[in-house]
Amino acid sequence: MWKPDRNSTDPLYQQIANDLEQRISYGEFPPGSLLPSERKLAEQLGVNRSTVVLAYSELRALGIIESRSGSGTRVSSSKWGATPKHTPNWHRYAKGGSFLPNPPFLRRIREALAQDPNLIDFASGELASDLVPVQEMNALMSQNPSMTYFGYVNPQGYGPLRQALVRYLAQYRGIHTTESSILITSGSQQSLYLITQCLLSPGDAVAIEDPSYCYSLPMFQSAGLRLFRLPVDERGVQPEDIRSLYKKHRIKMIFINPNFQNPTGTLMDQERRAQLLNTASELGLPIVEDDPYSLTAYQCEPPAPLKSADTLGSVLYIGSFSKMAASGLRVGWMVAPNSVVERLADARQQMDFGLSVVPQSLAGQFLASSYFAPHLDRLRMNLLYKRDLLIEALRKELQDLVEFHVPEGGHHLWCRIVPEVNDSKLLEASIQNGVIVAPGSVYGSTTGYVRFTFARARAEDIPIGISKFAQALGATIK
Amino acid sequence: MWKPDRNSTDPLYQQIANDLEQRISYGEFPPGSLLPSERKLAEQLGVNRSTVVLAYSELRALGIIESRSGSGTRVSSSKWGATPKHTPNWHRYAKGGSFLPNPPFLRRIREALAQDPNLIDFASGELASDLVPVQEMNALMSQNPSMTYFGYVNPQGYGPLRQALVRYLAQYRGIHTTESSILITSGSQQSLYLITQCLLSPGDAVAIEDPSYCYSLPMFQSAGLRLFRLPVDERGVQPEDIRSLYKKHRIKMIFINPNFQNPTGTLMDQERRAQLLNTASELGLPIVEDDPYSLTAYQCEPPAPLKSADTLGSVLYIGSFSKMAASGLRVGWMVAPNSVVERLADARQQMDFGLSVVPQSLAGQFLASSYFAPHLDRLRMNLLYKRDLLIEALRKELQDLVEFHVPEGGHHLWCRIVPEVNDSKLLEASIQNGVIVAPGSVYGSTTGYVRFTFARARAEDIPIGISKFAQALGATIK
Ligand SMILES: Cc1ncc(COP(=O)(O)O)c(C=O)c1O
Ligand SMILES: Cc1ncc(COP(=O)(O)O)c(C=O)c1O
């Protein structure tokens, strides 16, 4: 993003006016379209609001923009030639379509992080860059200038990656499968998207955990699904809840994240897993098992997925590189029966014509390389270290104000805030104080929680971040 | 795909039975699901049908599968434990969702090519691998082990790629734009998908060229759009048609591929371009300009896009790496007003969480490198050479049986077959003869055409392929 040059002899407001005039003439803001509010633009450019007020008045004087009170500042529609011509009403188009926008809290988080890269980030569900195997990836790319193919790939995904995954799934996840049962996707996100769009129809009822990552996904609503809650306690969801949801609402599918669940960190217990599989197969119900976190188990053996005990073929299994290696590769996978793989691969051709072969090749090489196992060890040790730093800081700074269970894997700590507090106020106060967290209400119906992601922030920032958060909380509950 | 080992001492049918038993136990074919027909499996494995018949009877004897006449061969549902348990009806799920499957001709083409890699391929709309800058890409990957970031990227796309595109668009396409007006997508395909899903609503009417690539995309129907035709003649579409479609059907958007159109190769003429922009802006109608082929112009200057003359901001411009460099990178871009870019970037987060940073970085480096211009020169010369080989072969082998215009750019030659012929018979006869083409009816309402893609086949195969096609045609019209 362009920023005005504070060392230039041109006044700031003039630089801003010039930049805007160019952006308008290039079509970024077509005739009639709304410009950012003065407050927002000032924030984006890091200048005083009065500077933007001056810049806008300059453009108004030139007839380039118009302001009407109450409806903001717009690019003039009259300036461009004869009256019968006009620009499409892009704002109206942008409101069209069946896609719901992302939840305001998530957009606010993204915006705040883009604005201020120095925020201590407990909100983004992703690894810190020093936990990503950057050197290993680069070594693989430069050691093996072996990519000989840059064409469209098989709709199911690149063959060598699927072969590597067959071995990986057997060795690390106890899942025995074949290349033709694997679909490569753009992370778990696209697996979930394909399932909701192509295997279910608008009006269908599904069960999801509460709280859960899925609640943060308007994707489920965009697909017109009716969502029913499976409350998560310390042992995971209660399989009996599924039977009653099935009776009442004829749910068609169950979405579950049994290993170090996002956001609660819960590990579903063995007994409930067996019951869940039983109940699902009695009802002939499919289970979607979203399993991005299991290999982060800090000290125990990585928990076996439901899929490894799924003799009846009730489970669609979803995995991803994002949480155990690199989210920016955008490589995920689904293990599914033949008819499902074929259907989803075919539909995906319409959406994006498949995933780039380059990250697929890289992911396959990495899985098969001698880098993979040591990377996992290092990752687990680091996550454990960061988790402990977080817990120590929380105990020190917030003592009786918070309650939580200690997660044994994953990236997140789910934390109840004991005093009553408004999510939105707490978020804004935190941002003001230089730290950002994800308000619990993003993930479902419970309020009074915060999700702390400790995977993202630098270790040395964790205590500082919690102390800033403690101040923000203090100010909010006052 | 697994193939039986002809050197093994185990009989072929036994190997096939063992493999199937394993795939069934792994869940690729769950209880109750349909197995491939004997004919299809024999084709896939390259064995006689009788061998598959034996393998199936072996599995039947073991109680693993069941055949009922008329309903094919299925995995036994009884074999797995107590009766009250059952597998989800995956076939029914796979039929759900609002997504239409791809057209049968396209699926048949994909299948035939997967089966027999030796088919001479005039059907796939993609570059031959020797026209893809493989060495240049590998050089960039190994010279610059400079990727320092493997995390989630900005929802609009990777910054350095958007910067490189700003320069590329100004220099090569006469489009002046800003980084924040660019959205990076998984090829033009995803740009079209995002537009149809997020800017339009079910029931909306849109105008598309006839014939056109868009007709081959069930995407438009999956989005519930009503499609109206703009017939393409040698000079492109007629802008007056737009006015009447607007009056009659209130069309909401126009999709156009003005430069070396797929499938006809047509270059829209200057006068009509000006009229088109005029008409669109009088009606306030948006134009989606899909422009993947312009830089392949063999001898003339690449034609200027509509977007470069779009002073009123009526045009959404779509570009892609696929047809000028490498389809397997899956890198495309859209230039659009701010409100549209923000809306689509936000929705795309729900679908796949954005494109992998690796191909984005590579694409940006390639565009900015000294490899790019020489690559384009080489590509254009080679396409011209192949086009001429194709034309020579058509004239030699098919003389009075075909009619066509000579394209000046792009990958395709659109060819009328003078005698009346059934598309489906011609396709099957061609495949039998070792050559594959795309039947014209895939691309719209006209019949009696074939699309020959000359970019894909090896030069030396072009004459052979046409001679095989001539035989197939001869056999079909007899
Ligand atoms: C449970 C769960 N599923 C899926 C995802 C999506 O991740 P990706 O698409 O990067 O694999 C996330 C990310 O936070 C997650 O927590
Ligand atoms: C006119 C046109 N648009 C879009 C595409 C999609 O290509 P990609 O998604 O690889 O850019 C094609 C491919 O054939 C095409 O011909």
PDB file of C-alpha atoms in Angstrom, chain A residues 150, chain B residues 127 131-141 144 160-161 164-165 168 172 295 320-322 324-326 329 331 333 358-379:
ATOM      1  CA  PHE A 150       4.047 -27.294 -15.483  1.00  0.00           C
TER       2      PHE A 150
ATOM      3  CA  LEU B 127       0.514 -25.666 -24.495  1.00  0.00           C
ATOM      4  CA  LEU B 131       6.476 -24.554 -25.186  1.00  0.00           C
ATOM      5  CA  VAL B 132       6.275 -24.137 -21.421  1.00  0.00           C
ATOM      6  CA  PRO B 133       9.292 -22.267 -19.991  1.00  0.00           C
ATOM      7  CA  VAL B 134      10.290 -25.207 -17.802  1.00  0.00           C
ATOM      8  CA  GLN B 135      14.009 -24.456 -17.745  1.00  0.00           C
ATOM      9  CA  GLU B 136      13.417 -20.807 -17.017  1.00  0.00           C
ATOM     10  CA  MET B 137      11.103 -21.678 -14.119  1.00  0.00           C
ATOM     11  CA  ASN B 138      13.578 -24.154 -12.712  1.00  0.00           C
ATOM     12  CA  ALA B 139      16.375 -21.622 -13.065  1.00  0.00           C
ATOM     13  CA  LEU B 140      14.345 -19.054 -11.157  1.00  0.00           C
ATOM     14  CA  MET B 141      13.543 -21.587  -8.447  1.00  0.00           C
ATOM     15  CA  ASN B 144      16.661 -17.573  -6.032  1.00  0.00           C
ATOM     16  CA  PRO B 160       5.259  -8.736  -5.169  1.00  0.00           C
ATOM     17  CA  LEU B 161       3.236 -10.510  -7.867  1.00  0.00           C
ATOM     18  CA  ALA B 164       4.972  -7.143 -11.161  1.00  0.00           C
ATOM     19  CA  LEU B 165       1.530  -7.270 -12.770  1.00  0.00           C
ATOM     20  CA  TYR B 168       3.305  -5.976 -16.968  1.00  0.00           C
ATOM     21  CA  TYR B 172       2.195  -5.244 -22.496  1.00  0.00           C
ATOM     22  CA  LEU B 295       0.081 -12.149 -26.281  1.00  0.00           C
ATOM     23  CA  SER B 320      -3.903 -15.684 -17.002  1.00  0.00           C
ATOM     24  CA  PHE B 321      -0.532 -17.346 -17.252  1.00  0.00           C
ATOM     25  CA  SER B 322      -2.061 -20.511 -18.634  1.00  0.00           C
ATOM     26  CA  MET B 324       1.066 -17.830 -22.605  1.00  0.00           C
ATOM     27  CA  ALA B 325       3.340 -19.707 -20.209  1.00  0.00           C
ATOM     28  CA  ALA B 326       2.232 -22.495 -17.896  1.00  0.00           C
ATOM     29  CA  LEU B 329       1.111 -22.612 -12.239  1.00  0.00           C
ATOM     30  CA  VAL B 331      -1.979 -18.088 -11.739  1.00  0.00           C
ATOM     31  CA  TRP B 333      -5.539 -12.098 -12.294  1.00  0.00           C
ATOM     32  CA  VAL B 358       4.983 -20.426  -4.191  1.00  0.00           C
ATOM     33  CA  PRO B 359       3.554 -20.204  -7.725  1.00  0.00           C
ATOM     34  CA  GLN B 360       2.640 -16.575  -7.097  1.00  0.00           C
ATOM     35  CA  SER B 361       6.207 -15.764  -6.265  1.00  0.00           C
ATOM     36  CA  LEU B 362       7.480 -17.723  -9.254  1.00  0.00           C
ATOM     37  CA  ALA B 363       5.043 -16.019 -11.629  1.00  0.00           C
ATOM     38  CA  GLY B 364       6.086 -12.597 -10.375  1.00  0.00           C
ATOM     39  CA  GLN B 365       9.755 -13.408 -10.807  1.00  0.00           C
ATOM     40  CA  PHE B 366       9.191 -14.755 -14.289  1.00  0.00           C
ATOM     41  CA  LEU B 367       7.263 -11.679 -15.441  1.00  0.00           C
ATOM     42  CA  ALA B 368       9.984  -9.382 -14.155  1.00  0.00           C
ATOM     43  CA  SER B 369      12.841 -11.508 -15.506  1.00  0.00           C
ATOM     44  CA  SER B 370      14.762 -11.235 -18.749  1.00  0.00           C
ATOM     45  CA  TYR B 371      13.303 -14.620 -19.669  1.00  0.00           C
ATOM     46  CA  PHE B 372       9.830 -13.329 -20.289  1.00  0.00           C
ATOM     47  CA  ALA B 373      10.144 -11.429 -23.598  1.00  0.00           C
ATOM     48  CA  PRO B 374      12.269 -14.096 -25.361  1.00  0.00           C
ATOM     49  CA  HIS B 375       9.873 -16.761 -24.147  1.00  0.00           C
ATOM     50  CA  LEU B 376       6.973 -14.919 -25.777  1.00  0.00           C
ATOM     51  CA  ASP B 377       8.865 -14.607 -29.067  1.00  0.00           C
ATOM     52  CA  ARG B 378       9.671 -18.276 -29.113  1.00  0.00           C
ATOM     53  CA  LEU B 379       6.095 -19.173 -28.207  1.00  0.00           C
TER      54      LEU B 379
END
